[in-house]
Amino acid sequence: MPHDTLLLIGRDTSRATPFETHARRLRERGVATDVTVLTYDHEPRRELRDELVAIDADRVFALPMTVAHDHSTVTDVPAALDEIDAETHYCEPVGRSPLLTEAIRDRAAAAVPEAADSSVALVAFGSSGKPYQRQVTEYHAERLRERSAFGEVEPCYLLQNPAVECVRYNLAHDHAVAVPLFLAPTDATESQIPAKLDLDRGGLAYTDTLGDHPLVTEAVATAVETARTMADTRTPQTFEATLAATNRPMATDGEGD
């Protein structure tokens, strides 16, 4: 039986995050021999080098604790994983898991009735250049619409259109709630989004992030088991899942040889 280490890698938001809660649950379930949380601010390869070099394991499964890929998770984090002296597998973010749809539904239903006269806004960070955030947000919006749990479900974003500051004017129903599509509290979820939603006006509820919801833990466990199965059967992986093996630091980044 190989000694497997699971790394949950996330941003240091200078706020209490749910990552350790997920790690504890995953340890209790025996998902891996070791489960470790690593956080970074701006430069994962520099900031995480000592922890990554010190890992003693046969295999490492690394999972970015974010809803969707961003610049850091498709470039900097995979490059940082090159410091590990072990067989390393980079897992997909959990954002496309159908389990997260149910977690979103739980958050919304705690604030407004599951009924035809309720509106849900899914609020994501967005990106001016990458499609990942939009793809994940629209995926969950469509799944919620298919379930007909709420009268309408509208995506909106901080960094692209439709803009979060306009969403309250696009919601047509008596009961309305905005659900931030984030795995942990950040300045965006605690300050920027509430300000842009103008929550002080009333008429629009606002939920916590997906945070420590048990279904997020379940989604992480499922992602790891998928990566383990692919590793055991030597199944070819998707582009994002091979980044750890193919993305190496360049000499021009100050870290190359």
PDB file of C-alpha atoms in Angstrom:
ATOM      1  CA  MET A   1       0.000   0.000   0.000  1.00  0.00           C
ATOM      2  CA  PRO A   2       1.690   3.253  -1.074  1.00  0.00           C
ATOM      3  CA  HIS A   3       2.160   6.095   1.362  1.00  0.00           C
ATOM      4  CA  ASP A   4      -0.084   8.797  -0.128  1.00  0.00           C
ATOM      5  CA  THR A   5       0.001  12.433   0.914  1.00  0.00           C
ATOM      6  CA  LEU A   6      -2.862  14.780   0.048  1.00  0.00           C
ATOM      7  CA  LEU A   7      -2.070  18.482  -0.207  1.00  0.00           C
ATOM      8  CA  LEU A   8      -4.911  20.989  -0.021  1.00  0.00           C
ATOM      9  CA  ILE A   9      -3.371  24.127  -1.526  1.00  0.00           C
ATOM     10  CA  GLY A  10      -5.126  27.456  -1.168  1.00  0.00           C
ATOM     11  CA  ARG A  11      -4.668  31.188  -0.952  1.00  0.00           C
ATOM     12  CA  ASP A  12      -3.791  32.785   2.369  1.00  0.00           C
ATOM     13  CA  THR A  13      -6.711  35.183   2.739  1.00  0.00           C
ATOM     14  CA  SER A  14      -5.664  36.369   6.248  1.00  0.00           C
ATOM     15  CA  ARG A  15      -9.052  35.110   7.416  1.00  0.00           C
ATOM     16  CA  ALA A  16     -10.133  31.902   9.077  1.00  0.00           C
ATOM     17  CA  THR A  17     -10.556  29.388   6.282  1.00  0.00           C
ATOM     18  CA  PRO A  18     -12.375  26.040   6.261  1.00  0.00           C
ATOM     19  CA  PHE A  19      -9.403  24.189   4.782  1.00  0.00           C
ATOM     20  CA  GLU A  20      -8.339  22.625   8.082  1.00  0.00           C
ATOM     21  CA  THR A  21     -11.910  21.458   8.680  1.00  0.00           C
ATOM     22  CA  HIS A  22     -11.890  19.646   5.354  1.00  0.00           C
ATOM     23  CA  ALA A  23      -8.436  18.229   6.123  1.00  0.00           C
ATOM     24  CA  ARG A  24      -9.622  16.864   9.476  1.00  0.00           C
ATOM     25  CA  ARG A  25     -12.642  15.187   7.903  1.00  0.00           C
ATOM     26  CA  LEU A  26     -10.510  13.693   5.142  1.00  0.00           C
ATOM     27  CA  ARG A  27      -8.019  12.334   7.701  1.00  0.00           C
ATOM     28  CA  GLU A  28     -10.863  10.733   9.637  1.00  0.00           C
ATOM     29  CA  ARG A  29     -12.055   9.092   6.419  1.00  0.00           C
ATOM     30  CA  GLY A  30      -8.587   7.785   5.611  1.00  0.00           C
ATOM     31  CA  VAL A  31      -8.535   9.451   2.187  1.00  0.00           C
ATOM     32  CA  ALA A  32      -4.717   9.547   2.359  1.00  0.00           C
ATOM     33  CA  THR A  33      -1.966   8.605   4.778  1.00  0.00           C
ATOM     34  CA  ASP A  34      -1.300  12.297   5.393  1.00  0.00           C
ATOM     35  CA  VAL A  35      -3.516  15.296   4.671  1.00  0.00           C
ATOM     36  CA  THR A  36      -1.799  18.686   4.796  1.00  0.00           C
ATOM     37  CA  VAL A  37      -3.041  22.221   4.200  1.00  0.00           C
ATOM     38  CA  LEU A  38      -0.644  24.614   2.466  1.00  0.00           C
ATOM     39  CA  THR A  39      -1.448  28.272   1.854  1.00  0.00           C
ATOM     40  CA  TYR A  40       0.420  30.944  -0.060  1.00  0.00           C
ATOM     41  CA  ASP A  41       0.070  34.640  -0.673  1.00  0.00           C
ATOM     42  CA  HIS A  42       1.582  35.541  -4.053  1.00  0.00           C
ATOM     43  CA  GLU A  43       4.449  33.172  -4.945  1.00  0.00           C
ATOM     44  CA  PRO A  44       3.639  29.529  -4.222  1.00  0.00           C
ATOM     45  CA  ARG A  45       6.954  28.148  -5.451  1.00  0.00           C
ATOM     46  CA  ARG A  46       8.969  30.452  -3.204  1.00  0.00           C
ATOM     47  CA  GLU A  47       6.588  30.417  -0.244  1.00  0.00           C
ATOM     48  CA  LEU A  48       5.888  26.667  -0.196  1.00  0.00           C
ATOM     49  CA  ARG A  49       9.358  25.411  -1.148  1.00  0.00           C
ATOM     50  CA  ASP A  50      10.420  24.224   2.318  1.00  0.00           C
ATOM     51  CA  GLU A  51       7.179  22.328   2.960  1.00  0.00           C
ATOM     52  CA  LEU A  52       7.213  20.721  -0.470  1.00  0.00           C
ATOM     53  CA  VAL A  53      10.864  19.673  -0.310  1.00  0.00           C
ATOM     54  CA  ALA A  54      10.257  18.086   3.098  1.00  0.00           C
ATOM     55  CA  ILE A  55       7.438  15.800   1.923  1.00  0.00           C
ATOM     56  CA  ASP A  56       8.266  12.126   2.435  1.00  0.00           C
ATOM     57  CA  ALA A  57       5.743  10.020   0.533  1.00  0.00           C
ATOM     58  CA  ASP A  58       5.439   7.531  -2.306  1.00  0.00           C
ATOM     59  CA  ARG A  59       2.728   9.533  -4.048  1.00  0.00           C
ATOM     60  CA  VAL A  60       1.368  13.025  -3.631  1.00  0.00           C
ATOM     61  CA  PHE A  61      -2.073  14.220  -4.671  1.00  0.00           C
ATOM     62  CA  ALA A  62      -2.327  18.011  -4.777  1.00  0.00           C
ATOM     63  CA  LEU A  63      -5.678  19.753  -5.034  1.00  0.00           C
ATOM     64  CA  PRO A  64      -6.114  23.521  -5.499  1.00  0.00           C
ATOM     65  CA  MET A  65      -8.715  24.732  -3.003  1.00  0.00           C
ATOM     66  CA  THR A  66     -10.567  26.982  -5.377  1.00  0.00           C
ATOM     67  CA  VAL A  67     -13.806  26.701  -7.296  1.00  0.00           C
ATOM     68  CA  ALA A  68     -12.136  27.080 -10.685  1.00  0.00           C
ATOM     69  CA  HIS A  69      -8.678  27.396 -12.175  1.00  0.00           C
ATOM     70  CA  ASP A  70      -7.040  30.811 -12.334  1.00  0.00           C
ATOM     71  CA  HIS A  71      -3.640  32.054 -13.466  1.00  0.00           C
ATOM     72  CA  SER A  72      -1.959  30.820 -10.307  1.00  0.00           C
ATOM     73  CA  THR A  73      -3.398  27.310 -10.409  1.00  0.00           C
ATOM     74  CA  VAL A  74      -2.496  26.729 -14.058  1.00  0.00           C
ATOM     75  CA  THR A  75       1.036  28.148 -13.828  1.00  0.00           C
ATOM     76  CA  ASP A  76       2.511  28.928 -10.401  1.00  0.00           C
ATOM     77  CA  VAL A  77       1.131  26.059  -8.312  1.00  0.00           C
ATOM     78  CA  PRO A  78       2.067  23.325 -10.819  1.00  0.00           C
ATOM     79  CA  ALA A  79       5.564  24.797 -11.054  1.00  0.00           C
ATOM     80  CA  ALA A  80       5.818  24.742  -7.247  1.00  0.00           C
ATOM     81  CA  LEU A  81       4.947  21.049  -7.174  1.00  0.00           C
ATOM     82  CA  ASP A  82       8.179  20.343  -9.053  1.00  0.00           C
ATOM     83  CA  GLU A  83       9.910  20.662  -5.669  1.00  0.00           C
ATOM     84  CA  ILE A  84       8.338  17.375  -4.515  1.00  0.00           C
ATOM     85  CA  ASP A  85      10.561  14.316  -4.734  1.00  0.00           C
ATOM     86  CA  ALA A  86       7.718  11.842  -5.292  1.00  0.00           C
ATOM     87  CA  GLU A  87       5.190  10.750  -7.888  1.00  0.00           C
ATOM     88  CA  THR A  88       2.853  13.745  -8.010  1.00  0.00           C
ATOM     89  CA  HIS A  89      -0.700  14.011  -9.318  1.00  0.00           C
ATOM     90  CA  TYR A  90      -2.456  17.350  -9.693  1.00  0.00           C
ATOM     91  CA  CYS A  91      -6.202  17.099  -9.111  1.00  0.00           C
ATOM     92  CA  GLU A  92      -8.868  19.211 -10.729  1.00  0.00           C
ATOM     93  CA  PRO A  93     -10.524  21.953  -8.633  1.00  0.00           C
ATOM     94  CA  VAL A  94     -13.837  20.767  -7.211  1.00  0.00           C
ATOM     95  CA  GLY A  95     -15.906  23.514  -8.854  1.00  0.00           C
ATOM     96  CA  ARG A  96     -17.441  21.273 -11.504  1.00  0.00           C
ATOM     97  CA  SER A  97     -18.585  18.669  -8.992  1.00  0.00           C
ATOM     98  CA  PRO A  98     -22.380  18.176  -8.933  1.00  0.00           C
ATOM     99  CA  LEU A  99     -22.014  17.965  -5.157  1.00  0.00           C
ATOM    100  CA  LEU A 100     -21.310  21.694  -5.136  1.00  0.00           C
ATOM    101  CA  THR A 101     -24.640  22.335  -6.835  1.00  0.00           C
ATOM    102  CA  GLU A 102     -26.326  20.777  -3.807  1.00  0.00           C
ATOM    103  CA  ALA A 103     -24.161  22.820  -1.446  1.00  0.00           C
ATOM    104  CA  ILE A 104     -25.177  25.999  -3.290  1.00  0.00           C
ATOM    105  CA  ARG A 105     -28.795  24.933  -3.114  1.00  0.00           C
ATOM    106  CA  ASP A 106     -28.486  24.410   0.646  1.00  0.00           C
ATOM    107  CA  ARG A 107     -26.989  27.866   1.132  1.00  0.00           C
ATOM    108  CA  ALA A 108     -29.733  29.522  -0.934  1.00  0.00           C
ATOM    109  CA  ALA A 109     -32.588  27.538   0.614  1.00  0.00           C
ATOM    110  CA  ALA A 110     -31.510  28.616   4.093  1.00  0.00           C
ATOM    111  CA  ALA A 111     -32.212  32.232   3.082  1.00  0.00           C
ATOM    112  CA  VAL A 112     -35.208  32.071   0.708  1.00  0.00           C
ATOM    113  CA  PRO A 113     -37.948  29.508   0.030  1.00  0.00           C
ATOM    114  CA  GLU A 114     -37.399  26.880  -2.637  1.00  0.00           C
ATOM    115  CA  ALA A 115     -40.271  28.214  -4.711  1.00  0.00           C
ATOM    116  CA  ALA A 116     -41.171  29.801  -8.013  1.00  0.00           C
ATOM    117  CA  ASP A 117     -41.188  33.274  -6.458  1.00  0.00           C
ATOM    118  CA  SER A 118     -37.555  33.081  -5.326  1.00  0.00           C
ATOM    119  CA  SER A 119     -34.475  34.351  -7.171  1.00  0.00           C
ATOM    120  CA  VAL A 120     -30.893  33.203  -6.730  1.00  0.00           C
ATOM    121  CA  ALA A 121     -27.820  35.123  -7.882  1.00  0.00           C
ATOM    122  CA  LEU A 122     -24.597  33.132  -8.132  1.00  0.00           C
ATOM    123  CA  VAL A 123     -21.708  35.540  -7.566  1.00  0.00           C
ATOM    124  CA  ALA A 124     -18.257  34.529  -8.827  1.00  0.00           C
ATOM    125  CA  PHE A 125     -14.974  36.370  -9.148  1.00  0.00           C
ATOM    126  CA  GLY A 126     -14.749  36.071 -12.914  1.00  0.00           C
ATOM    127  CA  SER A 127     -11.819  36.774 -15.200  1.00  0.00           C
ATOM    128  CA  SER A 128     -11.142  39.086 -18.099  1.00  0.00           C
ATOM    129  CA  GLY A 129      -9.058  36.455 -19.898  1.00  0.00           C
ATOM    130  CA  LYS A 130      -9.829  32.930 -18.684  1.00  0.00           C
ATOM    131  CA  PRO A 131     -13.138  31.067 -19.126  1.00  0.00           C
ATOM    132  CA  TYR A 132     -12.924  28.814 -16.064  1.00  0.00           C
ATOM    133  CA  GLN A 133     -14.948  30.910 -13.616  1.00  0.00           C
ATOM    134  CA  ARG A 134     -17.740  31.549 -16.097  1.00  0.00           C
ATOM    135  CA  GLN A 135     -17.903  27.886 -17.119  1.00  0.00           C
ATOM    136  CA  VAL A 136     -18.232  26.709 -13.519  1.00  0.00           C
ATOM    137  CA  THR A 137     -20.784  29.354 -12.556  1.00  0.00           C
ATOM    138  CA  GLU A 138     -22.991  28.712 -15.578  1.00  0.00           C
ATOM    139  CA  TYR A 139     -22.727  24.958 -14.998  1.00  0.00           C
ATOM    140  CA  HIS A 140     -24.228  25.277 -11.512  1.00  0.00           C
ATOM    141  CA  ALA A 141     -26.794  27.850 -12.616  1.00  0.00           C
ATOM    142  CA  GLU A 142     -28.051  25.483 -15.314  1.00  0.00           C
ATOM    143  CA  ARG A 143     -28.196  22.516 -12.924  1.00  0.00           C
ATOM    144  CA  LEU A 144     -30.231  24.564 -10.435  1.00  0.00           C
ATOM    145  CA  ARG A 145     -32.594  25.667 -13.200  1.00  0.00           C
ATOM    146  CA  GLU A 146     -33.078  22.049 -14.283  1.00  0.00           C
ATOM    147  CA  ARG A 147     -34.144  21.170 -10.758  1.00  0.00           C
ATOM    148  CA  SER A 148     -36.738  23.994 -10.782  1.00  0.00           C
ATOM    149  CA  ALA A 149     -35.944  24.621  -7.121  1.00  0.00           C
ATOM    150  CA  PHE A 150     -36.095  28.398  -7.580  1.00  0.00           C
ATOM    151  CA  GLY A 151     -37.908  30.738  -9.909  1.00  0.00           C
ATOM    152  CA  GLU A 152     -34.710  32.048 -11.515  1.00  0.00           C
ATOM    153  CA  VAL A 153     -30.964  31.621 -11.175  1.00  0.00           C
ATOM    154  CA  GLU A 154     -28.677  34.363 -12.490  1.00  0.00           C
ATOM    155  CA  PRO A 155     -24.852  34.314 -12.611  1.00  0.00           C
ATOM    156  CA  CYS A 156     -22.863  37.514 -12.088  1.00  0.00           C
ATOM    157  CA  TYR A 157     -19.204  38.424 -11.625  1.00  0.00           C
ATOM    158  CA  LEU A 158     -16.814  40.899 -10.065  1.00  0.00           C
ATOM    159  CA  LEU A 159     -14.512  41.113 -13.086  1.00  0.00           C
ATOM    160  CA  GLN A 160     -16.753  40.533 -16.087  1.00  0.00           C
ATOM    161  CA  ASN A 161     -20.309  40.926 -17.269  1.00  0.00           C
ATOM    162  CA  PRO A 162     -22.987  40.477 -16.145  1.00  0.00           C
ATOM    163  CA  ALA A 163     -21.625  42.619 -13.333  1.00  0.00           C
ATOM    164  CA  VAL A 164     -22.456  41.905  -9.711  1.00  0.00           C
ATOM    165  CA  GLU A 165     -23.539  45.511  -9.086  1.00  0.00           C
ATOM    166  CA  CYS A 166     -26.331  45.144 -11.633  1.00  0.00           C
ATOM    167  CA  VAL A 167     -27.725  41.796 -10.561  1.00  0.00           C
ATOM    168  CA  ARG A 168     -30.271  43.042  -8.018  1.00  0.00           C
ATOM    169  CA  TYR A 169     -32.007  44.948 -10.818  1.00  0.00           C
ATOM    170  CA  ASN A 170     -32.226  41.769 -12.908  1.00  0.00           C
ATOM    171  CA  LEU A 171     -33.908  39.623 -10.249  1.00  0.00           C
ATOM    172  CA  ALA A 172     -37.646  39.548 -10.759  1.00  0.00           C
ATOM    173  CA  HIS A 173     -39.035  37.694  -7.739  1.00  0.00           C
ATOM    174  CA  ASP A 174     -40.210  38.608  -4.251  1.00  0.00           C
ATOM    175  CA  HIS A 175     -37.523  36.623  -2.445  1.00  0.00           C
ATOM    176  CA  ALA A 176     -33.909  37.004  -3.561  1.00  0.00           C
ATOM    177  CA  VAL A 177     -30.556  35.766  -2.330  1.00  0.00           C
ATOM    178  CA  ALA A 178     -26.971  36.089  -3.548  1.00  0.00           C
ATOM    179  CA  VAL A 179     -24.673  33.102  -3.017  1.00  0.00           C
ATOM    180  CA  PRO A 180     -20.906  33.744  -3.319  1.00  0.00           C
ATOM    181  CA  LEU A 181     -19.332  30.908  -5.317  1.00  0.00           C
ATOM    182  CA  PHE A 182     -16.148  30.742  -3.241  1.00  0.00           C
ATOM    183  CA  LEU A 183     -14.661  28.014  -1.045  1.00  0.00           C
ATOM    184  CA  ALA A 184     -13.473  30.404   1.672  1.00  0.00           C
ATOM    185  CA  PRO A 185     -14.060  33.941   2.931  1.00  0.00           C
ATOM    186  CA  THR A 186     -11.946  36.562   1.182  1.00  0.00           C
ATOM    187  CA  ASP A 187     -11.892  40.323   0.921  1.00  0.00           C
ATOM    188  CA  ALA A 188     -14.080  39.887  -2.147  1.00  0.00           C
ATOM    189  CA  THR A 189     -16.791  37.975  -0.275  1.00  0.00           C
ATOM    190  CA  GLU A 190     -16.577  40.028   2.927  1.00  0.00           C
ATOM    191  CA  SER A 191     -16.270  43.540   1.510  1.00  0.00           C
ATOM    192  CA  GLN A 192     -16.298  43.973  -2.263  1.00  0.00           C
ATOM    193  CA  ILE A 193     -19.335  41.874  -3.144  1.00  0.00           C
ATOM    194  CA  PRO A 194     -21.564  43.142  -0.284  1.00  0.00           C
ATOM    195  CA  ALA A 195     -20.702  46.727  -1.247  1.00  0.00           C
ATOM    196  CA  LYS A 196     -21.472  46.154  -4.918  1.00  0.00           C
ATOM    197  CA  LEU A 197     -24.737  44.378  -4.042  1.00  0.00           C
ATOM    198  CA  ASP A 198     -25.671  47.379  -1.876  1.00  0.00           C
ATOM    199  CA  LEU A 199     -26.939  45.018   0.811  1.00  0.00           C
ATOM    200  CA  ASP A 200     -27.761  47.895   3.162  1.00  0.00           C
ATOM    201  CA  ARG A 201     -30.732  48.701   0.918  1.00  0.00           C
ATOM    202  CA  GLY A 202     -32.388  45.456   1.938  1.00  0.00           C
ATOM    203  CA  GLY A 203     -34.455  43.177  -0.267  1.00  0.00           C
ATOM    204  CA  LEU A 204     -31.546  40.864  -1.049  1.00  0.00           C
ATOM    205  CA  ALA A 205     -30.197  38.204   1.285  1.00  0.00           C
ATOM    206  CA  TYR A 206     -26.541  37.181   1.208  1.00  0.00           C
ATOM    207  CA  THR A 207     -25.150  33.816   2.274  1.00  0.00           C
ATOM    208  CA  ASP A 208     -21.863  32.534   3.579  1.00  0.00           C
ATOM    209  CA  THR A 209     -19.331  31.072   1.155  1.00  0.00           C
ATOM    210  CA  LEU A 210     -19.483  27.320   0.537  1.00  0.00           C
ATOM    211  CA  GLY A 211     -16.878  27.159   3.270  1.00  0.00           C
ATOM    212  CA  ASP A 212     -16.958  24.069   5.480  1.00  0.00           C
ATOM    213  CA  HIS A 213     -20.092  22.568   3.932  1.00  0.00           C
ATOM    214  CA  PRO A 214     -19.800  18.760   4.198  1.00  0.00           C
ATOM    215  CA  LEU A 215     -20.502  18.376   0.481  1.00  0.00           C
ATOM    216  CA  VAL A 216     -17.338  20.340  -0.290  1.00  0.00           C
ATOM    217  CA  THR A 217     -15.395  17.757   1.722  1.00  0.00           C
ATOM    218  CA  GLU A 218     -17.174  15.036  -0.231  1.00  0.00           C
ATOM    219  CA  ALA A 219     -16.284  16.729  -3.514  1.00  0.00           C
ATOM    220  CA  VAL A 220     -12.605  16.864  -2.512  1.00  0.00           C
ATOM    221  CA  ALA A 221     -12.646  13.169  -1.560  1.00  0.00           C
ATOM    222  CA  THR A 222     -14.236  12.298  -4.908  1.00  0.00           C
ATOM    223  CA  ALA A 223     -11.645  14.331  -6.835  1.00  0.00           C
ATOM    224  CA  VAL A 224      -8.814  12.552  -5.031  1.00  0.00           C
ATOM    225  CA  GLU A 225     -10.305   9.119  -5.642  1.00  0.00           C
ATOM    226  CA  THR A 226     -10.674   9.966  -9.335  1.00  0.00           C
ATOM    227  CA  ALA A 227      -7.030  11.022  -9.522  1.00  0.00           C
ATOM    228  CA  ARG A 228      -5.950   7.899  -7.624  1.00  0.00           C
ATOM    229  CA  THR A 229      -7.903   5.632  -9.975  1.00  0.00           C
ATOM    230  CA  MET A 230      -6.334   7.334 -12.979  1.00  0.00           C
ATOM    231  CA  ALA A 231      -2.891   6.935 -11.416  1.00  0.00           C
ATOM    232  CA  ASP A 232      -3.454   3.260 -10.593  1.00  0.00           C
ATOM    233  CA  THR A 233      -4.732   2.459 -14.081  1.00  0.00           C
ATOM    234  CA  ARG A 234      -2.313   4.816 -15.842  1.00  0.00           C
ATOM    235  CA  THR A 235      -5.260   6.528 -17.496  1.00  0.00           C
ATOM    236  CA  PRO A 236      -4.245   9.613 -19.538  1.00  0.00           C
ATOM    237  CA  GLN A 237      -5.193  12.785 -17.685  1.00  0.00           C
ATOM    238  CA  THR A 238      -6.713  16.049 -18.878  1.00  0.00           C
ATOM    239  CA  PHE A 239      -4.578  19.066 -19.687  1.00  0.00           C
ATOM    240  CA  GLU A 240      -5.079  20.747 -16.309  1.00  0.00           C
ATOM    241  CA  ALA A 241      -4.356  17.496 -14.458  1.00  0.00           C
ATOM    242  CA  THR A 242      -0.986  17.107 -16.206  1.00  0.00           C
ATOM    243  CA  LEU A 243       0.234  20.590 -15.375  1.00  0.00           C
ATOM    244  CA  ALA A 244       2.308  19.349 -12.449  1.00  0.00           C
ATOM    245  CA  ALA A 245       4.324  17.173 -14.817  1.00  0.00           C
ATOM    246  CA  THR A 246       4.668  19.639 -17.691  1.00  0.00           C
ATOM    247  CA  ASN A 247       4.812  23.131 -16.183  1.00  0.00           C
ATOM    248  CA  ARG A 248       8.365  23.891 -15.114  1.00  0.00           C
ATOM    249  CA  PRO A 249       9.779  27.211 -13.913  1.00  0.00           C
ATOM    250  CA  MET A 250      11.531  29.236 -16.587  1.00  0.00           C
ATOM    251  CA  ALA A 251      14.907  30.874 -16.145  1.00  0.00           C
ATOM    252  CA  THR A 252      13.274  34.261 -16.594  1.00  0.00           C
ATOM    253  CA  ASP A 253      11.103  33.877 -13.471  1.00  0.00           C
ATOM    254  CA  GLY A 254      14.029  34.123 -11.092  1.00  0.00           C
ATOM    255  CA  GLU A 255      13.615  30.504 -10.040  1.00  0.00           C
ATOM    256  CA  GLY A 256      15.044  28.677 -13.051  1.00  0.00           C
ATOM    257  CA  ASP A 257      18.463  27.095 -13.313  1.00  0.00           C
TER     258      ASP A 257
END
